[in-house]
XYZ file of C-alpha atoms in Angstrom:
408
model
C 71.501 65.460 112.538
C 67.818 64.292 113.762
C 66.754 65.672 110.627
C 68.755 63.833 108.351
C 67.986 60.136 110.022
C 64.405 61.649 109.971
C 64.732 62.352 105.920
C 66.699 59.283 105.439
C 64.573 57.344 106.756
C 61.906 57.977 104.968
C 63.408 57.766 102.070
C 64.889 54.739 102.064
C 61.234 53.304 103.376
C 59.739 54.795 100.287
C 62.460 53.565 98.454
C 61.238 49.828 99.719
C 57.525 50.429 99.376
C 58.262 51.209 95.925
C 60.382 48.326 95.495
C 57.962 45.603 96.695
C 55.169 47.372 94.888
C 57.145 46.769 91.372
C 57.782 43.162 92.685
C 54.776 41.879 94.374
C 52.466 39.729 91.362
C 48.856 40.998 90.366
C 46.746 37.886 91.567
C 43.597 39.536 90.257
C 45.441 39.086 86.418
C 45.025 35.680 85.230
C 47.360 34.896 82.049
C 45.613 34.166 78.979
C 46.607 30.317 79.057
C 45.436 30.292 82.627
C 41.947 31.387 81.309
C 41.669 28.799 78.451
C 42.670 26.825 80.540
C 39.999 27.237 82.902
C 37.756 27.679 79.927
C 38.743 24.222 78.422
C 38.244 22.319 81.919
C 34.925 23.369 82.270
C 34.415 22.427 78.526
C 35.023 18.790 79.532
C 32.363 18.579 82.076
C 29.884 19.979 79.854
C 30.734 17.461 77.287
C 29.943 14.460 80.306
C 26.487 16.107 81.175
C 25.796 16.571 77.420
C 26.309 12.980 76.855
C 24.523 12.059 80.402
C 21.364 14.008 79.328
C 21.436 12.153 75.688
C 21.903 15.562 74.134
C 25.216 14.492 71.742
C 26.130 11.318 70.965
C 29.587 9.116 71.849
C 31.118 8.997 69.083
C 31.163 12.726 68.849
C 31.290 13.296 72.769
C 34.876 11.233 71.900
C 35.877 13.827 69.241
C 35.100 16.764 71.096
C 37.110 15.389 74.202
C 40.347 14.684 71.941
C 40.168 18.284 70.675
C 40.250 19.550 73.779
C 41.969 17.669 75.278
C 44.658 18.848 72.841
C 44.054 22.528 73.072
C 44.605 21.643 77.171
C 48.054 20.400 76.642
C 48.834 23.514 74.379
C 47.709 25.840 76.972
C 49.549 23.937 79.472
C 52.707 24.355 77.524
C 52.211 28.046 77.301
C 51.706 28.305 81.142
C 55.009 26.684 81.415
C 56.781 28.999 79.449
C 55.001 32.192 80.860
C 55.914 30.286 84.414
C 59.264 30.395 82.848
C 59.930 33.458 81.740
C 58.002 35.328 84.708
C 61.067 33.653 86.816
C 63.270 35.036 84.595
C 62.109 38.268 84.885
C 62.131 38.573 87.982
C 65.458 39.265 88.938
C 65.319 42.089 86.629
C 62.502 43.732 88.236
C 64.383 42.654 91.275
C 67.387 44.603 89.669
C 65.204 47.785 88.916
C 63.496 47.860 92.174
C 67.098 47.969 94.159
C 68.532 50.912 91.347
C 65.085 52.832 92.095
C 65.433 52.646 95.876
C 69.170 54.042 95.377
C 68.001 55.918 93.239
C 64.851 58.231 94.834
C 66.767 57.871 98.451
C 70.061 59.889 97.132
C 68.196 61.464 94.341
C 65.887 63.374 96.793
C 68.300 63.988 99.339
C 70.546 65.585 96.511
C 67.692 67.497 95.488
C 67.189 68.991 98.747
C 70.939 69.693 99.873
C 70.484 72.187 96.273
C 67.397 73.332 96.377
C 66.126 73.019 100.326
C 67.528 74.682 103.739
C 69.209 71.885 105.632
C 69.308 72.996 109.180
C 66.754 75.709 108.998
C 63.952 75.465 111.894
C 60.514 76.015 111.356
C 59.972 79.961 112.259
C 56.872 81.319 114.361
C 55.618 84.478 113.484
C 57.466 86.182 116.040
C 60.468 85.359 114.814
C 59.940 85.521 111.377
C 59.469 89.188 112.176
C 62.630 89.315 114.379
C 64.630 88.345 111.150
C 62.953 90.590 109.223
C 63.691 93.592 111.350
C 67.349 92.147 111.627
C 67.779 92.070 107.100
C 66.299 95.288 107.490
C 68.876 97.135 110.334
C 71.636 94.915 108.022
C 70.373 95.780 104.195
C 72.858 97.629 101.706
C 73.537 101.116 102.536
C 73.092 104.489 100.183
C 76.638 104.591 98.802
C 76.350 100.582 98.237
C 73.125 100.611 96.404
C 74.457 104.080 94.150
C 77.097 101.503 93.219
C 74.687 99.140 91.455
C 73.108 102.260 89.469
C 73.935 102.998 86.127
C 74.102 106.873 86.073
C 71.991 108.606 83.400
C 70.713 112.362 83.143
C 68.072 114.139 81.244
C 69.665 115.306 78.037
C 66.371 116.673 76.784
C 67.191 120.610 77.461
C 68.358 123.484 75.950
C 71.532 125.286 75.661
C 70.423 127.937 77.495
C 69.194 125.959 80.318
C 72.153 123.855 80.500
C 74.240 127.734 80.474
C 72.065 128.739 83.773
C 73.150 125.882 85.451
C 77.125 126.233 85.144
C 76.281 129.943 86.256
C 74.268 128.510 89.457
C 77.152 125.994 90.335
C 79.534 128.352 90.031
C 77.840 130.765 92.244
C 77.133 128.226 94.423
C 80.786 126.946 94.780
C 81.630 130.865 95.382
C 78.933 131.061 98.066
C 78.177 127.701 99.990
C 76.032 129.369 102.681
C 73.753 131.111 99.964
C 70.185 129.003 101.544
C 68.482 130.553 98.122
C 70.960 128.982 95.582
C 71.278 125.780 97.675
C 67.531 125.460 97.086
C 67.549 125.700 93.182
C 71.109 123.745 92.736
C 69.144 120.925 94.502
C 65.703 121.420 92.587
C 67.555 121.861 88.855
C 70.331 119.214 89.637
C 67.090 116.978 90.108
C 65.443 118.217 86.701
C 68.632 117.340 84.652
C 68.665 113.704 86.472
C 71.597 114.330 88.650
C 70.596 113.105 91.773
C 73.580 112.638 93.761
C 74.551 115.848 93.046
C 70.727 117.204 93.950
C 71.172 115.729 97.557
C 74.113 117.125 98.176
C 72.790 120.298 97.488
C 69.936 119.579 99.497
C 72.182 118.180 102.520
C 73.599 121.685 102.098
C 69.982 123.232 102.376
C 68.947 121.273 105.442
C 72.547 122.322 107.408
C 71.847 126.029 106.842
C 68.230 125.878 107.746
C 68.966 124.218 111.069
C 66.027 124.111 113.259
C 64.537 125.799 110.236
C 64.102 122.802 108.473
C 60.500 121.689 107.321
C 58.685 118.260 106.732
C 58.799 118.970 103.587
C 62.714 119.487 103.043
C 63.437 116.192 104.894
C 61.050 114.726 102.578
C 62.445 116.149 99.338
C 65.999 115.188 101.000
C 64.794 111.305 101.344
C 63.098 111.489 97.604
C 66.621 112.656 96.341
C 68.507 110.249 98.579
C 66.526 107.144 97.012
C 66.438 108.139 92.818
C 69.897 107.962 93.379
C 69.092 104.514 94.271
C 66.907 103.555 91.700
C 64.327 103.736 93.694
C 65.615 101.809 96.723
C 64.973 103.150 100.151
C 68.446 102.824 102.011
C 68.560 103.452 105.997
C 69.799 107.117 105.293
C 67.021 108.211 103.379
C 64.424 106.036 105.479
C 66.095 108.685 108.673
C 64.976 111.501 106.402
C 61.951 109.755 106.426
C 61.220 109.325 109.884
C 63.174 113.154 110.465
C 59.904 114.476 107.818
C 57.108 112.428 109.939
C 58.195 113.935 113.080
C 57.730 117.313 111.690
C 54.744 116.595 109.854
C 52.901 113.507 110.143
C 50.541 113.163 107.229
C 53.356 114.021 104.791
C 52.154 112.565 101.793
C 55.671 112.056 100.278
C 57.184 110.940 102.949
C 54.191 108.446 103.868
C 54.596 107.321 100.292
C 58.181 105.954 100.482
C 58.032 104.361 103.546
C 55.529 102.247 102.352
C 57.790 101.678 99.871
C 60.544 100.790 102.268
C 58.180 98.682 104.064
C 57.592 96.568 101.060
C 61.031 96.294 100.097
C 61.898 94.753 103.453
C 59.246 92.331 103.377
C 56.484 94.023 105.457
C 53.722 94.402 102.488
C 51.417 94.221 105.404
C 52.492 97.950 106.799
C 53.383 98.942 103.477
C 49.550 98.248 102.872
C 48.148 100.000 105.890
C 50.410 102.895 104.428
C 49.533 103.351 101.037
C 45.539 102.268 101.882
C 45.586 105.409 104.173
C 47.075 107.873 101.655
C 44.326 106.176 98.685
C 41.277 106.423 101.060
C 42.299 110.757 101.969
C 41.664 111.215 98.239
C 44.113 113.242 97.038
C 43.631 112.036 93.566
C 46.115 115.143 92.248
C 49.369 113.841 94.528
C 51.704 112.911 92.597
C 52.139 109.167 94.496
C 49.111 108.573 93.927
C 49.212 106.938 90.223
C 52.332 104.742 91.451
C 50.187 103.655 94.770
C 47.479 101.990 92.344
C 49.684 100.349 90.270
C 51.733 98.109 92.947
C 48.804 98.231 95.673
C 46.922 95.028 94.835
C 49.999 92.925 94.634
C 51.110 94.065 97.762
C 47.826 93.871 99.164
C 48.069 89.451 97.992
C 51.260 89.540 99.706
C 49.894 91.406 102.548
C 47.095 88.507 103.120
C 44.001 91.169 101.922
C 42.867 88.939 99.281
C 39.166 90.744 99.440
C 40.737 94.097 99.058
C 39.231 95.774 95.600
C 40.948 99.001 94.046
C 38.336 101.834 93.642
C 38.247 103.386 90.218
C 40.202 106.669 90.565
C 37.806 109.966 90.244
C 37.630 111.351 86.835
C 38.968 114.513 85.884
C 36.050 116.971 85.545
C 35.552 117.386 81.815
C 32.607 118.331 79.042
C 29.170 117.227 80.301
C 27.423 114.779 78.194
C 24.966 117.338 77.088
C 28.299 119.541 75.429
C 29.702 115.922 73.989
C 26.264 115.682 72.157
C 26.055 119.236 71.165
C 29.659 118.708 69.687
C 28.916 115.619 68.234
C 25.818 117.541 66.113
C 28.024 120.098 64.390
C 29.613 120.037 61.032
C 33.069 118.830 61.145
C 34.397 121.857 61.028
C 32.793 123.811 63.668
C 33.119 120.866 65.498
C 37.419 120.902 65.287
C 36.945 124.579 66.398
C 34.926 124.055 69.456
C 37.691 121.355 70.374
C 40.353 123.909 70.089
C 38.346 126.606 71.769
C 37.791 124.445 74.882
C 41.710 123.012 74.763
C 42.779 126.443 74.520
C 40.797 127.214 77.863
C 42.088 124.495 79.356
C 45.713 125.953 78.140
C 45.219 129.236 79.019
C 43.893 128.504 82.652
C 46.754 126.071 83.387
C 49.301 128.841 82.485
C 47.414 131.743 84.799
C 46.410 129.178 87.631
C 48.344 126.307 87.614
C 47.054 122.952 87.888
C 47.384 119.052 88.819
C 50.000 116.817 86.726
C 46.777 114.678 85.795
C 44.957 118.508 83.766
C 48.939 119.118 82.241
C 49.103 115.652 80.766
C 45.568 116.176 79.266
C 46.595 119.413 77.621
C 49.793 118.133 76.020
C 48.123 114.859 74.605
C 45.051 117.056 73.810
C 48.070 119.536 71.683
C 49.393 117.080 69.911
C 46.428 115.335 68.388
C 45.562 118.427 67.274
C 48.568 118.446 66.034
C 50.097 121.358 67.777
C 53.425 119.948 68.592
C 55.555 123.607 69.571
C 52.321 123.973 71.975
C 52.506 121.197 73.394
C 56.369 121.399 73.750
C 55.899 124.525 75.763
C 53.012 122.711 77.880
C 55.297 120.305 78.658
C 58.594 122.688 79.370
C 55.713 125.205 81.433
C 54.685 122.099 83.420
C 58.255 120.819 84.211
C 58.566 124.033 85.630
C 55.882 124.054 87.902
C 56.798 120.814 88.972
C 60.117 121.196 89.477
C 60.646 119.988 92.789
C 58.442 117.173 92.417
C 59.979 114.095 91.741
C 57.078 111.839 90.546
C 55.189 114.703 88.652
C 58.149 114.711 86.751
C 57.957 111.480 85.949
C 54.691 110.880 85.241
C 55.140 113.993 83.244
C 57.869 112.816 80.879
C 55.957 108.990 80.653
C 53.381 111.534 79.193
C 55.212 113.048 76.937
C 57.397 110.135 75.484
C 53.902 108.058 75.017
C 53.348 111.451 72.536
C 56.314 111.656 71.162
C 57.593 114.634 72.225
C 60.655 113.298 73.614
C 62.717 110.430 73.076
């Protein structure tokens, strides 16, 4: 109530100050018949000091005094009028200043029943935080946010692959306590976008490993738990979370999405400290790491670090600038073979060794601008492979390959 007769009063003394400004006359504006006539007065009295000092004569001293004289009572009639019609006008100024008033007093306090907080008390930081922590212990939960999701699965695989994976369900339904099967229903139900159905298989993994259990099952449980979110962290997966940081606590993936969490509930300032951490360890291969530098700096605004700068990411090793320059002198065509020689290392090394998601990527766009498009369709089925059980890889993966088009 205090804050209303606080509001209200102001307003309505605005309302007033406004009103007496629109009414109160301009004394520093003279009319124009004001000023001729103060112009025509002073005329006069230099016609009587002329005629003092001999300068005109009186006979024309008499002439000049009637003209005047005249143009006096004509600007004296026009003062009258403006007199007049300034009275007149006043009461609609009068009028306009009492609608205004009304006007700006309700008008704002309309204004600020729809778009204000009526009753809500300035917060210190401490409780600021206190309501933050409450949202959080109250946000949606896993099934509620699943709700919201439209669900949509990777259609981009083959017959045969799709044929493998009614075998392993089946097997799976016929033997629940198999740990091995549990492990690949949960990794391949990810791969074909069905991620409810890959955390329940991986719920069924972390039961039958018990005590078993590693960081980085929890971890893959909680990355399951919140695609099938759409990326929101829900209190379930952040316990699989927290369950993953006990075990391990520099768990990259698990470090990752409770950053994520934190930002989501409104703490960009942990979330920062979080993600900061896992960009200054350098692991430039993790998979997080790409989606890290693209929401960092906002969160780092929001987070109050407005002198925090984003390092350029380290370069994949590639061809010296001595080999660019030695490629660069060859006819064209040696030149296209030297290309294909050294992508065809890169190809052949990735498929004994392995490799980061970063050196796949580089092979399949390096494939198909070469124009190798089955190649670089097996590159890209070899690397979803290898990367199987990682979540973002796969991502960043098919981003990859869609920017190519080798899918749709």
């Amino acid at each position: 109530m205090i804050f209303w007769l606080i509001t209200g009063t102001l307003s309505i003394t605005i309302g007033l100050l406004l009103g007496f400004t629109l009414l109160q006359k301009n004394e520093k504006n003279e009319s124009s018949a004001e000023y001729n006539l103060r112009v025509y007065r002073d005329q006069l009295k230099e016609i009587d000091r002329d005629l003092t000092r001999g300068v005109i004569e009186q006979e024309n001293a008499e002439r000049l005094r009637t003209e005047i004289s005249r143009r006096i009572l004509a600007a004296d009639s026009q003062l009258i009028n403006d007199r007049i019609n300034r009275q007149e006008s006043y009461s609609g100024r009068l009028f306009i200043a009492i609608i205004s008033g009304i006007f700006l007093t309700l008008g704002s306090i309309f204004l600020y029943r729809e778009l204000g907080a009526p009753g809500y008390g300035d917060l210190g930081l401490s409780e600021r935080l206190a309501r933050l922590e409450e949202n959080s212990k109250n946000r949606p939960s896993q099934s509620e946010a699943e709700n919201t999701i439209s669900k949509t699965k990777n259609e981009d695989v083959s017959e045969d692959f799709l044929l493998l994976m009614q075998r392993l369900r089946e097997k799976t339904t016929e033997q629940p306590d198999s740990l091995q099967g549990q492990i690949l229903l949960a990794k391949y139900e990810a791969v074909l976008g069905d991620f409810i159905a890959g955390y329940t298989a991986q719920e069924q993994v972390l039961q039958l490993q018990g005590n078993e259990s590693t960081a980085e099952d929890w971890a893959n449980y909680a990355e399951l738990l919140i695609l099938a979110a759409g990326g929101y962290v829900s209190p379930k997966a952040e316990n699989a979370l927290i369950k993953a940081l006990q075990l391990n606590p520099i768990s990259g993936t698990a470090r990752y999405y409770l950053g994520q969490m934190k930002n989501q509930i409104g703490r960009p300032d942990q979330a920062f400290a979080i993600w900061s951490k896992l960009l200054e360890e350098g692991q430039q291969d993790a998979a997080w790491i790409e989606p890290i530098r693209i929401q960092i700096q906002d969160v780092a605004a929001r987070a109050g670090k407005h002198n925090f700068v984003l390092s350029p990411i380290n370069q994949i090793t590639g061809p010296t600038q001595n080999e660019i320059d030695e490629i660069s002198e060859l006819p064209p065509s040696e030149q296209a073979e030297m290309i294909a020689s050294m992508v065809e290392s890169l190809n052949q090394r990735l498929s004994d060794e392995g490799g980061t998601v970063d050196e796949w990527t580089r092979l399949i766009r390096s494939l198909v601008v070469l124009n190798r498009l089955n190649d670089a369709k097996a590159a890209y089925d070899s690397a979803l492979v290898e990367f199987a059980d990682n979540t973002l890889a796969l991502q960043i993966l098919n981003e990859s390959a869609r920017q190519a088009d080798l899918i749709p």
